[in-house]
Structure formats: C-alpha cells, structure tokens
Amino acid sequence: MSKQRVLSGVQPTGNLHIGNYLGAIRNWVEDQSNYDNFFCVVDLHAITVPHDPKILANNTYNTAALYLACGIDLEYSTIFVQSHVTAHTELTWLLNCITPLNWLERMIQFKEKAVKQGENVSVGLLDYPVLMAADILLYDADRVPVGEDQKQHLELTRDIAIRINDKFGSPDIPVLKLPNPLIRKEGARVMSLTDGTSKMSKSDPSDMSRINLLDSQELIQKKIKRCKTDPIKGLTFDVENRPECTNLLTLYSLFSGKSLEETAKECENMGWGQFKPILTEATIEALKPIQDRYQAIVNDKGYLDSVLREGCQKAETVANQTLLRVKNALGFLQK
Ligand code: AMP
Ligand code: TRP
C-alpha cells in the first residue's frame, strides 16, 4: 500500500517563531518517514496583505532553508515554492466559482485581519482560504498538520471538496479527496510572551512578544527575562487563571522533552527566578541545532536552488494531474 499524503505550508512573512515551529513544523518533521510529504512556502498567501517586493524573494528563500534546518528530510519530503506551481492559482479560480461568498465572510482570520487592514482589505485576503484549499486538494492530501488557528480553514477546505464532489462527481468516484486536520494538543497554540491570552504572531508589532527561531542566545535570554508572569508562588498549569504560567510551562515541557506531568511536578514549588533560567536553557538548547544547520544551508544558494527546482517538478507532476481531473469533471474542452 502506498503511503498517505501530508501537505502543509508556512507564509514567508517575516521571522518564523517558536509558535510556527511547535504548532506546525515540528510535527511535519516528527512523522515524516511514515508519509509522502509535500511542504510548500506559501508566497502567494504572503501578498494578501500589503508586502514589500524587495524582501519577498529573500523571505521565501530563507523559509525554505528553515524547513531543511528544522529537519525536513528530502528522502521523505518534497519542499517547493507555491508560486512555482501554477496549478495552485488555476485551481483557486475553479474553486472560487463554486464557493459561496458567505462561507468566506464568516472566516475568523479574515475578520481579524480585515480589521487590522482598515481601508486596505484586498479581494485576495477574502480569498485566502480558497487558495489554501487549492494547496491541499491539489495533492490529494490525507493529513494537514497545522496549528489550532487553521482549523476553520481546514473545515472550509472539506466543505469545498464536498461541494465539488456533490455537484460534479459520482458517489463512487469523488473528484477530490477530503483531507483531515492534524492538530496536536500541546503546542497548537503558543501564546505571546507579553500577553498570555493572545497568540504568538509574526505580525505583533513588539518583537518581545515572540521568540524567533533565529534569535541569538542573548536575545532569547532577554525576552524570557522580561516576559509577563504573575505574582503567584509555585508554578501550575491553569489556563483560565494563569495563562502566562501555563504557556511558559508548556514551552518548557516541549523544549525539554519532559511530559506535562513531569513538568508540573518539577516546577510546582518554583518561583519565577528559579524557573526562567531553566526555560531559557531548554529553549536555547532546542533551537541551537536548527540555527547551526540554518547557517550552513542558507549560505549554499546552489544547493537550495536545486532543492526547490526538484521540489517544483515533483509537486507539478502531482498537482497537474489533479487539476486536469477537476477540469474534466467541470466539463472544460480538452486540449
Ligand atoms: P503562518 O505564520 O500564519 O504562516 O502559520 C504557519 C503555521 O504555524 C500554521 O500551521 C499555523 O497554524 C502555525 N502557527 C502560527 N502561529 C502559531 C502559534 N502561536 N501557535 C501554534 N501554531 C502557530
Ligand atoms: N494559512 C496557513 C497559515 O497561515 C498557511 C497555509 C497556506 C497552509 N496553505 C496551506 C497550511 C496549506 C497548511 C496547508 O498558517
């Protein structure tokens, strides 16, 4: 039996942080040998909010280097750039024409981002989840490992696939495969260091709110030293009443590899002065191998170019087949 397919992606917007790593990329790496994996750098998504053309290509390149640095293994996985495979935009158009407008207007992330954009909301921002659906459906993905914030987009992807199948497929031959979200319990929602009730995010204006994967050891130390805590003695998991404490304990557990129970026991009598240095050390230790590998990869442009060229070819082969299947189902004149 052939392996199940996995697809996921991250936008090349600014710095990748530990939320991206713990919520998404770490899970891609962990299970990769069991699946046939496609990981894309979703640069078309990155232009749904105003962007700087001078840095887009560089960010795309660096994000691909980080995938490799985090441990994506080309023996099991294909890495490619979304805009290199034109089937993504083409399928998006086809899906657009069967997706009801009010499905998109309901999307929480659209509503949140639209408020931030003020007068500047593009059609692309509204259409963002349809492009994401195209990314997933083109590869007949069985599983999509993402953070908690993408759950609604995955439900929409399934709804779009169901609609296409109902309208254009036959009961025994579906046009599109229904994907399943893969959202781990721990790390699926890493919170800001300056506010335990809001998500750690690339777009937070304060860099102190997040730990970026490429932050120096000194910077990581400074950020943890200054992060928000509470005045209660003894550290406990308690999302309702102690969001910051819960977030920091979870980070410690994930970076140290200790279970939540072990972590709770180890830290139950600690004060912040004792806990912060061990969290700092565990974080630095966990990120160091990624940072070391990143430096080697990003300086070898020839290698990275060849990875992306090969990735594009493999991705195109799969994506073009699905696109053709959908076009045939929709009744287009064949070439
Ligand atoms: P983005 O930065 O929006 O391209 O997100 C890329 C991936 O990281 C997606 O799977 C997100 O769900 C995940 N992600 C982003 N922020 C967080 C966070 N604070 N905690 C956990 N996962 C996150
Ligand atoms: N929308 C996702 C995010 O911001 C990124 C993304 C785009 C994605 N296409 C995807 C994730 C396909 C998984 C599968 O986090």
Coordinates of C-alpha atoms and ligand atoms in Angstrom, one line a residue:
M1 CA 0.0 0.0 0.0
S2 CA 1.3 3.5 -0.8
K3 CA 1.9 5.9 2.0
Q4 CA -0.7 8.5 3.0
R5 CA 0.0 12.0 1.8
V6 CA 0.7 15.0 4.0
L7 CA 0.7 18.7 2.9
S8 CA 1.4 21.9 4.8
G9 CA 2.9 25.3 4.4
V10 CA 4.0 28.5 6.1
Q11 CA 3.9 32.0 4.8
P12 CA 7.3 33.7 4.1
T13 CA 6.3 36.8 6.1
G14 CA 9.0 37.9 8.5
N15 CA 10.5 35.7 11.1
L16 CA 9.4 32.2 11.8
H17 CA 8.8 31.9 15.6
I18 CA 8.5 29.1 18.1
G19 CA 4.7 29.0 17.6
N20 CA 5.3 28.1 13.9
Y21 CA 7.8 25.5 15.0
L22 CA 5.9 23.9 17.9
G23 CA 2.4 24.2 16.2
A24 CA 3.4 23.1 12.7
I25 CA 6.9 22.3 11.5
R26 CA 8.0 20.1 14.5
N27 CA 5.0 17.9 13.7
W28 CA 5.9 17.7 10.0
V29 CA 9.4 16.5 10.9
E30 CA 8.4 14.0 13.6
D31 CA 6.1 11.9 11.4
Q32 CA 7.7 12.4 8.0
S33 CA 9.1 8.9 7.4
N34 CA 5.5 7.5 7.7
Y35 CA 4.1 9.7 5.0
D36 CA 4.6 11.0 1.5
N37 CA 5.1 14.7 2.4
F38 CA 4.8 18.0 0.5
F39 CA 5.8 21.2 2.3
C40 CA 5.4 24.5 0.4
V41 CA 6.4 28.0 1.1
V42 CA 3.1 29.8 0.5
D43 CA 4.4 33.0 -1.1
L44 CA 1.0 33.7 -2.8
H45 CA -0.6 33.9 0.6
A46 CA 2.1 36.4 1.8
I47 CA 0.8 39.0 -0.7
T48 CA -2.8 39.0 0.7
V49 CA -1.7 41.9 3.0
P50 CA 0.5 44.7 1.7
H51 CA 4.0 43.4 1.2
D52 CA 7.5 44.7 0.2
P53 CA 8.6 43.3 -3.1
K54 CA 12.2 43.9 -2.2
I55 CA 12.1 41.2 0.5
L56 CA 9.6 38.7 -0.7
A57 CA 12.0 36.5 -2.6
N58 CA 14.6 36.6 0.2
N59 CA 12.0 35.6 2.8
T60 CA 10.8 32.8 0.6
Y61 CA 14.3 31.5 0.2
N62 CA 15.0 31.8 4.0
T63 CA 11.8 30.0 4.9
A64 CA 12.7 27.1 2.7
A65 CA 16.2 27.0 4.3
L66 CA 14.5 26.9 7.7
Y67 CA 12.3 23.9 6.7
L68 CA 15.6 22.0 6.0
A69 CA 17.2 23.3 9.1
C70 CA 14.3 22.1 11.3
G71 CA 14.8 18.6 10.0
I72 CA 12.7 18.1 6.9
D73 CA 14.4 15.2 5.1
L74 CA 14.3 15.1 1.3
E75 CA 14.2 11.3 1.4
Y76 CA 10.6 11.5 2.6
S77 CA 9.6 15.1 1.8
T78 CA 9.3 17.5 -1.1
I79 CA 9.9 21.2 -0.5
F80 CA 8.7 23.7 -3.0
V81 CA 7.5 27.3 -3.6
Q82 CA 3.8 27.7 -4.0
S83 CA 4.0 30.3 -6.8
H84 CA 6.3 28.0 -8.9
V85 CA 3.5 25.6 -9.4
T86 CA 0.9 27.5 -11.4
A87 CA -1.8 24.8 -10.8
H88 CA -2.4 26.5 -7.3
T89 CA -3.7 29.7 -8.8
E90 CA -5.6 27.9 -11.5
L91 CA -7.4 25.6 -9.2
T92 CA -8.2 28.5 -6.9
W93 CA -10.2 30.1 -9.7
L94 CA -12.2 26.9 -10.3
L95 CA -12.9 26.6 -6.6
N96 CA -13.8 30.3 -6.3
C97 CA -16.7 29.8 -8.7
I98 CA -18.3 27.1 -6.6
T99 CA -17.6 28.7 -3.1
P100 CA -20.4 30.8 -1.7
L101 CA -19.3 34.3 -0.7
N102 CA -20.8 34.0 2.7
W103 CA -18.6 31.0 3.6
L104 CA -15.6 33.3 3.2
E105 CA -17.1 36.3 5.0
R106 CA -17.6 34.0 8.1
M107 CA -13.8 33.2 8.4
I108 CA -12.5 34.4 11.8
Q109 CA -9.0 35.0 10.5
F110 CA -10.4 37.2 7.6
K111 CA -12.4 39.2 10.1
E112 CA -9.4 39.7 12.4
K113 CA -7.0 40.6 9.6
A114 CA -9.6 42.9 7.8
V115 CA -9.9 45.0 11.0
K116 CA -6.2 45.5 11.1
Q117 CA -6.0 46.5 7.4
G118 CA -8.7 49.2 7.7
E119 CA -9.4 50.6 4.3
N120 CA -6.9 48.3 2.6
V121 CA -8.7 44.9 2.5
S122 CA -7.9 43.2 -0.8
V123 CA -10.1 40.6 -2.5
G124 CA -7.1 38.3 -2.0
L125 CA -7.4 38.5 1.7
L126 CA -11.0 37.3 1.5
D127 CA -10.0 34.6 -1.0
Y128 CA -7.0 33.4 1.1
P129 CA -8.8 30.2 2.4
V130 CA -9.8 29.2 -1.1
L131 CA -6.1 29.4 -2.2
M132 CA -5.3 27.3 0.9
A133 CA -8.0 24.8 -0.1
A134 CA -6.4 24.5 -3.6
D135 CA -3.0 23.9 -2.0
I136 CA -4.3 21.0 0.0
L137 CA -6.7 19.5 -2.6
L138 CA -4.2 19.5 -5.4
Y139 CA -2.1 16.9 -3.6
D140 CA -5.0 14.6 -2.5
A141 CA -3.6 15.2 1.0
D142 CA -4.9 12.9 3.7
R143 CA -3.4 14.9 6.6
V144 CA -2.7 18.5 7.1
P145 CA -0.5 19.3 10.2
V146 CA -1.2 22.9 11.4
G147 CA -1.7 25.0 14.5
E148 CA -5.1 25.5 16.1
D149 CA -5.7 28.8 14.2
Q150 CA -6.1 27.0 10.9
K151 CA -8.9 24.6 12.0
Q152 CA -11.6 26.7 10.4
H153 CA -9.8 26.9 7.1
L154 CA -9.5 23.1 7.0
E155 CA -13.2 22.7 7.7
L156 CA -13.8 25.1 4.8
T157 CA -11.5 23.0 2.6
R158 CA -13.5 19.9 3.3
D159 CA -16.8 21.8 2.6
I160 CA -15.5 23.0 -0.7
A161 CA -14.3 19.4 -1.7
I162 CA -17.7 18.0 -0.6
R163 CA -19.5 20.6 -2.7
I164 CA -17.4 19.8 -5.8
N165 CA -17.9 16.1 -5.3
D166 CA -21.7 16.5 -4.9
K167 CA -22.0 18.7 -8.0
F168 CA -19.5 17.1 -10.3
G169 CA -18.5 13.7 -9.1
S170 CA -20.3 10.4 -8.9
P171 CA -20.9 8.8 -5.5
D172 CA -18.3 6.1 -6.1
I173 CA -15.7 8.3 -7.9
P174 CA -15.2 11.5 -5.9
V175 CA -13.4 14.4 -7.8
L176 CA -11.4 15.5 -4.7
K177 CA -10.2 13.8 -1.6
L178 CA -11.3 15.0 1.8
P179 CA -8.3 16.0 4.0
N180 CA -8.1 15.6 7.8
P181 CA -6.6 18.3 10.0
L182 CA -3.8 17.2 12.3
I183 CA -3.7 19.5 15.3
R184 CA -1.6 18.3 18.2
K185 CA -2.9 19.2 21.7
E186 CA 0.4 20.6 23.0
G187 CA 2.0 23.5 21.1
A188 CA -1.0 24.0 18.8
R189 CA -1.5 27.5 20.2
V190 CA 1.7 29.1 21.6
M191 CA 0.8 32.4 23.3
S192 CA 2.5 35.8 23.2
L193 CA 5.3 36.4 25.8
T194 CA 3.8 39.7 26.7
D195 CA 0.1 38.6 26.9
G196 CA -0.8 35.0 27.7
T197 CA -4.3 35.5 26.2
S198 CA -3.2 36.3 22.7
K199 CA -1.5 34.1 20.1
M200 CA 2.2 34.5 19.4
S201 CA 2.3 36.1 16.0
K202 CA 4.7 37.3 13.3
S203 CA 2.6 40.4 12.9
D204 CA 2.7 41.6 16.6
P205 CA 4.5 44.9 16.4
S206 CA 6.5 44.0 19.5
D207 CA 9.4 41.6 18.9
M208 CA 9.5 41.0 22.6
S209 CA 6.2 39.1 22.3
R210 CA 7.8 36.2 20.4
I211 CA 10.9 34.1 20.2
N212 CA 12.1 33.8 16.6
L213 CA 13.8 30.6 15.6
L214 CA 16.9 32.6 14.6
D215 CA 17.1 34.8 17.7
S216 CA 20.5 34.9 19.4
Q217 CA 21.1 33.3 22.8
E218 CA 21.4 36.7 24.4
L219 CA 18.1 37.8 22.9
I220 CA 16.3 34.7 23.9
Q221 CA 17.5 35.2 27.5
K222 CA 16.4 38.8 27.5
K223 CA 13.0 38.0 26.1
I224 CA 12.3 35.3 28.7
K225 CA 13.7 37.5 31.5
R226 CA 11.2 40.3 30.5
C227 CA 8.2 38.1 29.7
K228 CA 5.0 38.6 31.5
T229 CA 4.4 36.4 34.6
D230 CA 2.1 36.5 37.6
P231 CA 2.7 37.1 41.3
I232 CA 1.5 33.6 42.5
K233 CA 4.1 31.4 44.2
G234 CA 4.5 27.9 42.8
L235 CA 4.0 27.2 39.1
T236 CA 0.9 25.4 37.9
F237 CA -1.0 24.6 34.7
D238 CA -4.2 26.7 34.9
V239 CA -5.2 28.2 31.5
E240 CA -8.2 30.1 33.0
N241 CA -6.4 31.9 35.8
R242 CA -2.8 31.7 34.9
P243 CA -2.5 31.9 31.1
E244 CA 1.2 33.1 31.1
C245 CA 2.3 30.5 33.6
T246 CA 0.5 27.7 31.6
N247 CA 2.1 28.9 28.3
L248 CA 5.6 29.1 29.8
L249 CA 5.3 25.7 31.5
T250 CA 4.1 24.2 28.2
L251 CA 7.1 25.7 26.4
Y252 CA 9.4 24.2 29.0
S253 CA 7.8 20.8 28.6
L254 CA 8.0 20.8 24.8
F255 CA 11.6 22.1 24.6
S256 CA 12.9 19.9 27.4
G257 CA 11.1 16.8 26.1
K258 CA 9.6 16.2 29.5
S259 CA 5.9 15.3 29.9
L260 CA 3.4 17.7 31.2
E261 CA 3.1 15.7 34.4
E262 CA 6.9 15.7 34.9
T263 CA 7.0 19.4 34.3
A264 CA 4.2 20.1 36.7
K265 CA 5.9 18.1 39.4
E266 CA 9.3 19.7 38.8
C267 CA 8.0 23.2 38.9
E268 CA 5.3 23.1 41.5
N269 CA 7.4 24.8 44.2
M270 CA 9.5 27.0 42.0
G271 CA 9.4 30.8 41.8
W272 CA 10.0 32.7 38.5
G273 CA 13.6 33.5 39.5
Q274 CA 14.3 29.7 39.5
F275 CA 12.2 28.8 36.5
K276 CA 13.2 31.4 34.0
P277 CA 16.8 30.3 33.7
I278 CA 15.9 26.6 33.1
L279 CA 13.3 27.6 30.5
T280 CA 15.9 29.8 28.8
E281 CA 18.4 27.0 28.8
A282 CA 15.9 24.4 27.4
T283 CA 14.9 26.9 24.7
I284 CA 18.4 27.7 23.6
E285 CA 19.4 24.0 23.6
A286 CA 16.4 23.1 21.4
L287 CA 17.0 25.9 18.9
K288 CA 20.8 25.6 18.6
P289 CA 20.9 22.7 16.2
I290 CA 18.3 24.4 14.0
Q291 CA 20.3 27.6 14.0
D292 CA 23.6 25.8 13.2
R293 CA 22.1 23.9 10.3
Y294 CA 20.4 27.1 9.0
Q295 CA 23.6 29.0 8.7
A296 CA 25.2 26.2 6.6
I297 CA 22.2 25.8 4.3
V298 CA 21.4 29.4 3.7
N299 CA 25.0 30.1 2.6
D300 CA 24.7 27.4 -0.1
K301 CA 22.5 29.0 -2.6
G302 CA 23.3 26.5 -5.3
Y303 CA 22.1 23.6 -3.1
L304 CA 18.9 25.4 -2.1
D305 CA 18.1 26.4 -5.7
S306 CA 18.4 22.7 -6.7
V307 CA 16.2 21.6 -3.8
L308 CA 13.5 24.0 -4.9
R309 CA 13.8 23.2 -8.6
E310 CA 13.5 19.5 -8.0
G311 CA 10.6 20.1 -5.5
C312 CA 8.7 22.1 -8.1
Q313 CA 9.0 19.3 -10.6
K314 CA 7.7 16.7 -8.2
A315 CA 4.9 18.9 -7.0
E316 CA 3.9 19.9 -10.5
T317 CA 3.5 16.2 -11.6
V318 CA 1.0 15.6 -8.8
A319 CA -0.8 18.9 -8.9
N320 CA -1.3 18.9 -12.7
Q321 CA -2.9 15.5 -12.6
T322 CA -5.5 16.7 -10.0
L323 CA -6.1 20.0 -11.9
L324 CA -6.8 18.0 -15.1
R325 CA -9.2 15.8 -13.2
V326 CA -11.1 18.8 -11.8
K327 CA -11.2 20.5 -15.2
N328 CA -12.6 17.3 -16.8
A329 CA -15.2 17.0 -14.1
L330 CA -16.3 20.6 -14.6
G331 CA -16.7 20.0 -18.3
F332 CA -13.8 22.0 -19.9
L333 CA -12.9 21.4 -23.5
Q334 CA -9.7 19.3 -23.5
K335 CA -6.5 20.4 -25.2
Ligands
AMP1 P1 1.7 31.4 9.4 O1 2.8 32.1 10.2 O2 0.4 32.1 9.6 O3 2.1 31.1 8.0 O4 1.5 30.0 10.1 C1 2.2 28.8 9.8 C2 1.8 27.6 10.7 O5 2.2 27.9 12.0 C3 0.3 27.3 10.7 O6 0.2 25.9 10.8 C4 -0.1 27.9 12.0 O7 -1.3 27.3 12.5 C5 1.1 27.8 12.9 N1 1.1 28.8 13.9 C6 1.2 30.1 13.7 N2 1.2 30.8 14.9 C7 1.1 29.8 15.9 C8 1.1 29.8 17.3 N3 1.2 31.0 18.0 N4 1.0 28.7 18.0 C9 0.9 27.5 17.3 N5 1.0 27.4 15.9 C10 1.0 28.5 15.2
TRP2 N1 -2.9 29.5 6.0 C1 -1.8 28.9 6.7 C2 -1.3 29.7 7.8 O1 -1.3 30.9 7.8 C3 -0.7 28.6 5.7 C4 -1.1 27.7 4.6 C5 -1.3 28.0 3.3 C6 -1.3 26.3 4.7 N2 -1.7 27.0 2.6 C7 -1.7 25.9 3.4 C8 -1.2 25.4 5.8 C9 -2.0 24.5 3.2 C10 -1.5 24.1 5.5 C11 -1.9 23.6 4.2 O2 -0.9 29.2 8.8

